[in-house]
PDB file of C-alpha atoms in Angstrom:
ATOM      1  CA  UNK A   1     227.024  82.758 -82.789  1.00 85.00           C
ATOM      2  CA  UNK A   2     228.658  84.651 -85.630  1.00 95.00           C
ATOM      3  CA  UNK A   3     226.621  85.657 -88.678  1.00 97.00           C
ATOM      4  CA  UNK A   4     227.334  83.054 -91.324  1.00 98.00           C
ATOM      5  CA  UNK A   5     227.769  83.947 -95.007  1.00 98.00           C
ATOM      6  CA  UNK A   6     228.378  81.670 -98.004  1.00 98.00           C
ATOM      7  CA  UNK A   7     229.967  83.279-101.065  1.00 98.00           C
ATOM      8  CA  UNK A   8     229.276  80.975-104.020  1.00 99.00           C
ATOM      9  CA  UNK A   9     230.966  81.507-107.361  1.00 98.00           C
ATOM     10  CA  UNK A  10     233.436  80.492-110.041  1.00 98.00           C
ATOM     11  CA  UNK A  11     237.111  81.258-110.723  1.00 98.00           C
ATOM     12  CA  UNK A  12     236.652  84.936-109.938  1.00 98.00           C
ATOM     13  CA  UNK A  13     235.486  83.903-106.469  1.00 98.00           C
ATOM     14  CA  UNK A  14     238.153  81.189-106.174  1.00 98.00           C
ATOM     15  CA  UNK A  15     240.705  83.877-106.973  1.00 98.00           C
ATOM     16  CA  UNK A  16     242.291  82.879-110.274  1.00 98.00           C
ATOM     17  CA  UNK A  17     245.427  84.893-111.060  1.00 98.00           C
ATOM     18  CA  UNK A  18     245.851  85.168-114.832  1.00 96.00           C
ATOM     19  CA  UNK A  19     249.471  86.283-114.512  1.00 94.00           C
ATOM     20  CA  UNK A  20     250.688  83.230-112.609  1.00 95.00           C
ATOM     21  CA  UNK A  21     248.020  80.740-113.627  1.00 95.00           C
ATOM     22  CA  UNK A  22     247.574  80.055-109.924  1.00 97.00           C
ATOM     23  CA  UNK A  23     245.507  81.493-107.112  1.00 98.00           C
ATOM     24  CA  UNK A  24     245.658  84.844-105.360  1.00 98.00           C
ATOM     25  CA  UNK A  25     246.409  84.562-101.657  1.00 98.00           C
ATOM     26  CA  UNK A  26     243.893  85.237 -98.896  1.00 97.00           C
ATOM     27  CA  UNK A  27     245.001  88.861 -98.575  1.00 97.00           C
ATOM     28  CA  UNK A  28     243.804  89.495-102.146  1.00 98.00           C
ATOM     29  CA  UNK A  29     240.815  87.206-102.829  1.00 98.00           C
ATOM     30  CA  UNK A  30     237.657  89.248-102.502  1.00 98.00           C
ATOM     31  CA  UNK A  31     235.671  86.861-100.255  1.00 98.00           C
ATOM     32  CA  UNK A  32     238.522  86.795 -97.742  1.00 98.00           C
ATOM     33  CA  UNK A  33     239.057  90.552 -97.938  1.00 98.00           C
ATOM     34  CA  UNK A  34     235.324  90.998 -97.357  1.00 98.00           C
ATOM     35  CA  UNK A  35     235.566  88.694 -94.341  1.00 98.00           C
ATOM     36  CA  UNK A  36     238.289  90.866 -92.866  1.00 98.00           C
ATOM     37  CA  UNK A  37     236.270  94.023 -93.487  1.00 98.00           C
ATOM     38  CA  UNK A  38     233.181  92.493 -91.896  1.00 98.00           C
ATOM     39  CA  UNK A  39     235.053  91.714 -88.700  1.00 97.00           C
ATOM     40  CA  UNK A  40     234.865  89.170 -85.914  1.00 96.00           C
ATOM     41  CA  UNK A  41     231.069  88.992 -85.727  1.00 96.00           C
ATOM     42  CA  UNK A  42     230.920  87.362 -89.168  1.00 98.00           C
ATOM     43  CA  UNK A  43     232.053  83.990 -90.557  1.00 98.00           C
ATOM     44  CA  UNK A  44     232.520  83.910 -94.342  1.00 98.00           C
ATOM     45  CA  UNK A  45     232.644  80.602 -96.211  1.00 98.00           C
ATOM     46  CA  UNK A  46     234.506  80.873 -99.514  1.00 98.00           C
ATOM     47  CA  UNK A  47     232.913  78.562-102.102  1.00 98.00           C
ATOM     48  CA  UNK A  48     234.530  79.308-105.467  1.00 98.00           C
ATOM     49  CA  UNK A  49     235.188  76.732-108.190  1.00 98.00           C
ATOM     50  CA  UNK A  50     236.868  77.351-111.542  1.00 98.00           C
ATOM     51  CA  UNK A  51     234.477  76.673-114.413  1.00 98.00           C
ATOM     52  CA  UNK A  52     231.305  76.581-112.285  1.00 98.00           C
ATOM     53  CA  UNK A  53     228.046  77.402-114.063  1.00 98.00           C
ATOM     54  CA  UNK A  54     224.626  78.258-112.708  1.00 98.00           C
ATOM     55  CA  UNK A  55     222.975  74.984-113.726  1.00 98.00           C
ATOM     56  CA  UNK A  56     224.849  73.458-116.673  1.00 98.00           C
ATOM     57  CA  UNK A  57     226.775  70.197-116.828  1.00 97.00           C
ATOM     58  CA  UNK A  58     229.959  70.815-118.783  1.00 96.00           C
ATOM     59  CA  UNK A  59     230.645  68.012-121.291  1.00 95.00           C
ATOM     60  CA  UNK A  60     234.403  68.230-120.685  1.00 95.00           C
ATOM     61  CA  UNK A  61     234.641  68.770-116.909  1.00 94.00           C
ATOM     62  CA  UNK A  62     232.845  67.041-114.057  1.00 96.00           C
ATOM     63  CA  UNK A  63     230.940  68.632-111.187  1.00 97.00           C
ATOM     64  CA  UNK A  64     230.620  72.213-112.413  1.00 98.00           C
ATOM     65  CA  UNK A  65     226.849  72.717-112.161  1.00 98.00           C
ATOM     66  CA  UNK A  66     226.066  75.085-109.322  1.00 98.00           C
ATOM     67  CA  UNK A  67     222.523  73.728-109.174  1.00 98.00           C
ATOM     68  CA  UNK A  68     223.784  70.226-108.370  1.00 98.00           C
ATOM     69  CA  UNK A  69     226.071  71.411-105.566  1.00 98.00           C
ATOM     70  CA  UNK A  70     224.240  74.329-103.961  1.00 98.00           C
ATOM     71  CA  UNK A  71     222.132  72.292-101.524  1.00 98.00           C
ATOM     72  CA  UNK A  72     224.914  70.199 -99.913  1.00 98.00           C
ATOM     73  CA  UNK A  73     227.086  73.302 -99.879  1.00 98.00           C
ATOM     74  CA  UNK A  74     224.515  75.307 -97.955  1.00 98.00           C
ATOM     75  CA  UNK A  75     223.679  72.399 -95.672  1.00 98.00           C
ATOM     76  CA  UNK A  76     227.322  71.916 -94.724  1.00 98.00           C
ATOM     77  CA  UNK A  77     227.636  75.536 -93.607  1.00 98.00           C
ATOM     78  CA  UNK A  78     224.194  75.953 -92.002  1.00 98.00           C
ATOM     79  CA  UNK A  79     222.637  77.678 -90.186  1.00 98.00           C
ATOM     80  CA  UNK A  80     223.113  80.529 -92.620  1.00 98.00           C
ATOM     81  CA  UNK A  81     222.319  84.215 -92.513  1.00 98.00           C
ATOM     82  CA  UNK A  82     223.179  85.135 -96.102  1.00 98.00           C
ATOM     83  CA  UNK A  83     224.148  83.695 -99.475  1.00 98.00           C
ATOM     84  CA  UNK A  84     226.066  85.691-102.083  1.00 99.00           C
ATOM     85  CA  UNK A  85     226.115  84.267-105.635  1.00 99.00           C
ATOM     86  CA  UNK A  86     228.342  85.518-108.458  1.00 99.00           C
ATOM     87  CA  UNK A  87     228.026  83.185-111.442  1.00 98.00           C
ATOM     88  CA  UNK A  88     227.298  83.375-115.163  1.00 98.00           C
ATOM     89  CA  UNK A  89     230.697  83.946-116.753  1.00 98.00           C
ATOM     90  CA  UNK A  90     231.133  80.279-117.653  1.00 98.00           C
ATOM     91  CA  UNK A  91     227.522  80.005-118.854  1.00 98.00           C
ATOM     92  CA  UNK A  92     228.609  82.444-121.577  1.00 98.00           C
ATOM     93  CA  UNK A  93     230.828  79.814-123.234  1.00 98.00           C
ATOM     94  CA  UNK A  94     229.950  79.379-126.877  1.00 98.00           C
ATOM     95  CA  UNK A  95     229.451  75.607-126.516  1.00 97.00           C
ATOM     96  CA  UNK A  96     226.399  76.180-124.277  1.00 98.00           C
ATOM     97  CA  UNK A  97     224.673  78.327-126.943  1.00 98.00           C
ATOM     98  CA  UNK A  98     222.749  80.430-124.401  1.00 98.00           C
ATOM     99  CA  UNK A  99     221.445  83.980-124.506  1.00 98.00           C
ATOM    100  CA  UNK A 100     221.782  86.362-121.584  1.00 98.00           C
ATOM    101  CA  UNK A 101     218.121  85.720-120.771  1.00 98.00           C
ATOM    102  CA  UNK A 102     218.767  81.952-120.801  1.00 98.00           C
ATOM    103  CA  UNK A 103     221.639  82.354-118.347  1.00 98.00           C
ATOM    104  CA  UNK A 104     219.382  84.394-116.073  1.00 98.00           C
ATOM    105  CA  UNK A 105     216.927  81.495-116.032  1.00 98.00           C
ATOM    106  CA  UNK A 106     219.770  79.338-114.724  1.00 98.00           C
ATOM    107  CA  UNK A 107     220.417  81.875-111.977  1.00 98.00           C
ATOM    108  CA  UNK A 108     216.699  81.896-111.207  1.00 98.00           C
ATOM    109  CA  UNK A 109     216.677  78.119-110.733  1.00 98.00           C
ATOM    110  CA  UNK A 110     219.698  78.352-108.456  1.00 98.00           C
ATOM    111  CA  UNK A 111     218.205  81.103-106.297  1.00 98.00           C
ATOM    112  CA  UNK A 112     214.851  79.357-106.030  1.00 98.00           C
ATOM    113  CA  UNK A 113     216.552  76.185-104.815  1.00 98.00           C
ATOM    114  CA  UNK A 114     218.492  78.161-102.218  1.00 98.00           C
ATOM    115  CA  UNK A 115     215.385  80.024-101.060  1.00 98.00           C
ATOM    116  CA  UNK A 116     213.588  76.728-100.431  1.00 98.00           C
ATOM    117  CA  UNK A 117     216.485  75.071 -98.613  1.00 98.00           C
ATOM    118  CA  UNK A 118     216.130  74.304 -94.918  1.00 98.00           C
ATOM    119  CA  UNK A 119     219.401  76.009 -94.022  1.00 98.00           C
ATOM    120  CA  UNK A 120     218.425  79.481 -92.841  1.00 98.00           C
ATOM    121  CA  UNK A 121     218.793  80.602 -89.237  1.00 97.00           C
ATOM    122  CA  UNK A 122     216.000  83.152 -89.561  1.00 94.00           C
ATOM    123  CA  UNK A 123     214.915  83.836 -93.137  1.00 95.00           C
ATOM    124  CA  UNK A 124     216.660  83.714 -96.525  1.00 98.00           C
ATOM    125  CA  UNK A 125     218.926  86.599 -97.465  1.00 98.00           C
ATOM    126  CA  UNK A 126     220.380  86.233-100.942  1.00 98.00           C
ATOM    127  CA  UNK A 127     222.470  88.636-103.005  1.00 98.00           C
ATOM    128  CA  UNK A 128     222.849  88.042-106.749  1.00 98.00           C
ATOM    129  CA  UNK A 129     225.969  89.629-108.231  1.00 98.00           C
ATOM    130  CA  UNK A 130     226.165  90.083-111.992  1.00 98.00           C
ATOM    131  CA  UNK A 131     229.830  89.409-112.831  1.00 98.00           C
ATOM    132  CA  UNK A 132     231.900  91.958-114.677  1.00 98.00           C
ATOM    133  CA  UNK A 133     231.530  91.451-118.449  1.00 98.00           C
ATOM    134  CA  UNK A 134     234.059  89.444-120.441  1.00 98.00           C
ATOM    135  CA  UNK A 135     236.045  91.772-122.674  1.00 98.00           C
ATOM    136  CA  UNK A 136     235.934  91.165-126.419  1.00 98.00           C
ATOM    137  CA  UNK A 137     239.710  90.603-126.462  1.00 97.00           C
ATOM    138  CA  UNK A 138     239.159  87.377-124.522  1.00 98.00           C
ATOM    139  CA  UNK A 139     237.883  85.683-127.674  1.00 97.00           C
ATOM    140  CA  UNK A 140     241.286  86.149-129.313  1.00 95.00           C
ATOM    141  CA  UNK A 141     243.317  85.083-126.272  1.00 95.00           C
ATOM    142  CA  UNK A 142     244.487  81.580-125.338  1.00 93.00           C
ATOM    143  CA  UNK A 143     241.476  81.301-123.022  1.00 92.00           C
ATOM    144  CA  UNK A 144     239.267  82.188-125.982  1.00 93.00           C
ATOM    145  CA  UNK A 145     239.971  78.778-127.484  1.00 93.00           C
ATOM    146  CA  UNK A 146     237.875  77.353-124.654  1.00 95.00           C
ATOM    147  CA  UNK A 147     235.386  80.187-124.195  1.00 97.00           C
ATOM    148  CA  UNK A 148     234.585  80.815-127.869  1.00 97.00           C
ATOM    149  CA  UNK A 149     232.256  83.717-128.668  1.00 97.00           C
ATOM    150  CA  UNK A 150     231.306  84.807-125.176  1.00 98.00           C
ATOM    151  CA  UNK A 151     231.691  88.551-124.708  1.00 98.00           C
ATOM    152  CA  UNK A 152     228.494  90.066-126.080  1.00 98.00           C
ATOM    153  CA  UNK A 153     226.114  87.962-123.996  1.00 97.00           C
ATOM    154  CA  UNK A 154     228.111  88.670-120.818  1.00 98.00           C
ATOM    155  CA  UNK A 155     227.101  92.331-121.127  1.00 98.00           C
ATOM    156  CA  UNK A 156     223.434  91.266-120.959  1.00 98.00           C
ATOM    157  CA  UNK A 157     223.669  89.565-117.573  1.00 98.00           C
ATOM    158  CA  UNK A 158     223.274  92.593-115.307  1.00 98.00           C
ATOM    159  CA  UNK A 159     219.975  93.619-116.909  1.00 98.00           C
ATOM    160  CA  UNK A 160     218.619  90.064-116.869  1.00 98.00           C
ATOM    161  CA  UNK A 161     219.796  89.290-113.321  1.00 98.00           C
ATOM    162  CA  UNK A 162     218.193  92.447-111.998  1.00 98.00           C
ATOM    163  CA  UNK A 163     214.853  91.251-113.344  1.00 98.00           C
ATOM    164  CA  UNK A 164     215.308  87.904-111.582  1.00 98.00           C
ATOM    165  CA  UNK A 165     216.228  89.620-108.325  1.00 98.00           C
ATOM    166  CA  UNK A 166     213.153  91.830-108.491  1.00 98.00           C
ATOM    167  CA  UNK A 167     210.894  88.855-109.230  1.00 98.00           C
ATOM    168  CA  UNK A 168     212.253  86.748-106.371  1.00 98.00           C
ATOM    169  CA  UNK A 169     212.662  89.668-103.956  1.00 98.00           C
ATOM    170  CA  UNK A 170     216.377  89.148-103.366  1.00 98.00           C
ATOM    171  CA  UNK A 171     219.302  91.555-103.460  1.00 98.00           C
ATOM    172  CA  UNK A 172     221.138  92.538-106.624  1.00 98.00           C
ATOM    173  CA  UNK A 173     224.531  94.083-107.350  1.00 98.00           C
ATOM    174  CA  UNK A 174     226.124  94.791-110.716  1.00 98.00           C
ATOM    175  CA  UNK A 175     229.861  94.201-110.295  1.00 98.00           C
ATOM    176  CA  UNK A 176     230.788  96.043-113.504  1.00 98.00           C
ATOM    177  CA  UNK A 177     231.270  99.514-111.957  1.00 98.00           C
ATOM    178  CA  UNK A 178     233.645  98.078-109.340  1.00 98.00           C
ATOM    179  CA  UNK A 179     235.878  95.715-111.323  1.00 98.00           C
ATOM    180  CA  UNK A 180     238.301  95.552-114.224  1.00 98.00           C
ATOM    181  CA  UNK A 181     239.512  92.524-116.136  1.00 98.00           C
ATOM    182  CA  UNK A 182     243.210  91.752-116.545  1.00 97.00           C
ATOM    183  CA  UNK A 183     245.020  92.322-119.848  1.00 96.00           C
ATOM    184  CA  UNK A 184     246.051  88.694-120.295  1.00 97.00           C
ATOM    185  CA  UNK A 185     242.848  86.677-120.617  1.00 97.00           C
ATOM    186  CA  UNK A 186     240.404  89.605-120.293  1.00 98.00           C
ATOM    187  CA  UNK A 187     237.914  87.670-118.138  1.00 98.00           C
ATOM    188  CA  UNK A 188     239.469  87.438-114.667  1.00 98.00           C
ATOM    189  CA  UNK A 189     239.596  90.196-112.105  1.00 98.00           C
ATOM    190  CA  UNK A 190     242.679  92.265-111.480  1.00 98.00           C
ATOM    191  CA  UNK A 191     244.195  92.250-108.020  1.00 97.00           C
ATOM    192  CA  UNK A 192     242.858  95.737-107.298  1.00 98.00           C
ATOM    193  CA  UNK A 193     239.376  94.697-108.443  1.00 98.00           C
ATOM    194  CA  UNK A 194     239.243  92.011-105.764  1.00 98.00           C
ATOM    195  CA  UNK A 195     239.788  94.683-103.119  1.00 98.00           C
ATOM    196  CA  UNK A 196     237.226  97.097-104.529  1.00 98.00           C
ATOM    197  CA  UNK A 197     234.574  94.398-104.946  1.00 98.00           C
ATOM    198  CA  UNK A 198     235.220  93.135-101.419  1.00 98.00           C
ATOM    199  CA  UNK A 199     234.589  96.589-100.000  1.00 98.00           C
ATOM    200  CA  UNK A 200     231.314  97.002-101.854  1.00 98.00           C
ATOM    201  CA  UNK A 201     229.994  93.519-101.065  1.00 98.00           C
ATOM    202  CA  UNK A 202     230.919  93.822 -97.375  1.00 98.00           C
ATOM    203  CA  UNK A 203     228.931  97.068 -97.250  1.00 98.00           C
ATOM    204  CA  UNK A 204     225.888  95.351 -98.775  1.00 98.00           C
ATOM    205  CA  UNK A 205     226.169  92.437 -96.330  1.00 98.00           C
ATOM    206  CA  UNK A 206     226.399  94.774 -93.358  1.00 97.00           C
ATOM    207  CA  UNK A 207     223.454  96.841 -94.555  1.00 96.00           C
ATOM    208  CA  UNK A 208     221.438  93.646 -94.906  1.00 96.00           C
ATOM    209  CA  UNK A 209     222.358  91.939 -91.638  1.00 96.00           C
ATOM    210  CA  UNK A 210     223.677  94.364 -89.063  1.00 86.00           C
ATOM    211  CA  UNK A 211     220.246  95.327 -87.800  1.00 65.00           C
ATOM    212  CA  UNK A 212     219.108  91.720 -87.539  1.00 53.00           C
ATOM    213  CA  UNK A 213     219.370  89.829 -84.283  1.00 47.00           C
ATOM    214  CA  UNK A 214     221.278  86.566 -84.646  1.00 42.00           C
ATOM    215  CA  UNK A 215     219.592  83.603 -82.993  1.00 43.00           C
ATOM    216  CA  UNK A 216     221.743  80.864 -81.494  1.00 37.00           C
TER     217      UNK A 216
END
């Protein structure tokens, strides 16, 4: 059986294209590019949703709490060999009034729920990715009307997520060195960033799983 990976995230995992207002195709979206790089011995399940948070119910949009959806998501794709989570951008919205440390607590809850889930083929393998920070210009863009003051706390996530990863003994990657935000809404990845992030994440997945025997 192929090694089975769930990539769980928000609009930057779904593949939002700020230029068109639509979605990048499969040749661009980083989970699908990573799948291609990983090759035929892997099966990648792309689980991105625009607006998704770690654990918060949005008052204006239904079904966006990652904590509420993570278990059925993992169960539907089980048995699993690895879970990759890149969330936190939407938790930065001003209306949630959270600090970077607060958002990390949401990620902690999400990871703990996944660790305890009866979905793993062998043992849990989880990678937390701190998303690239939201640029300050976002707050003055059209998207900024929804996001509010969001940039400063987004720069805190990598430090806080690393602490969570160390506590829970899971993997950690800071996406910031590998990605750039577009110059339209300043919070979604450029096309080139999808490709660079895919390469890095596929390397981490291979380093984590390639030496592990897959049980059928």
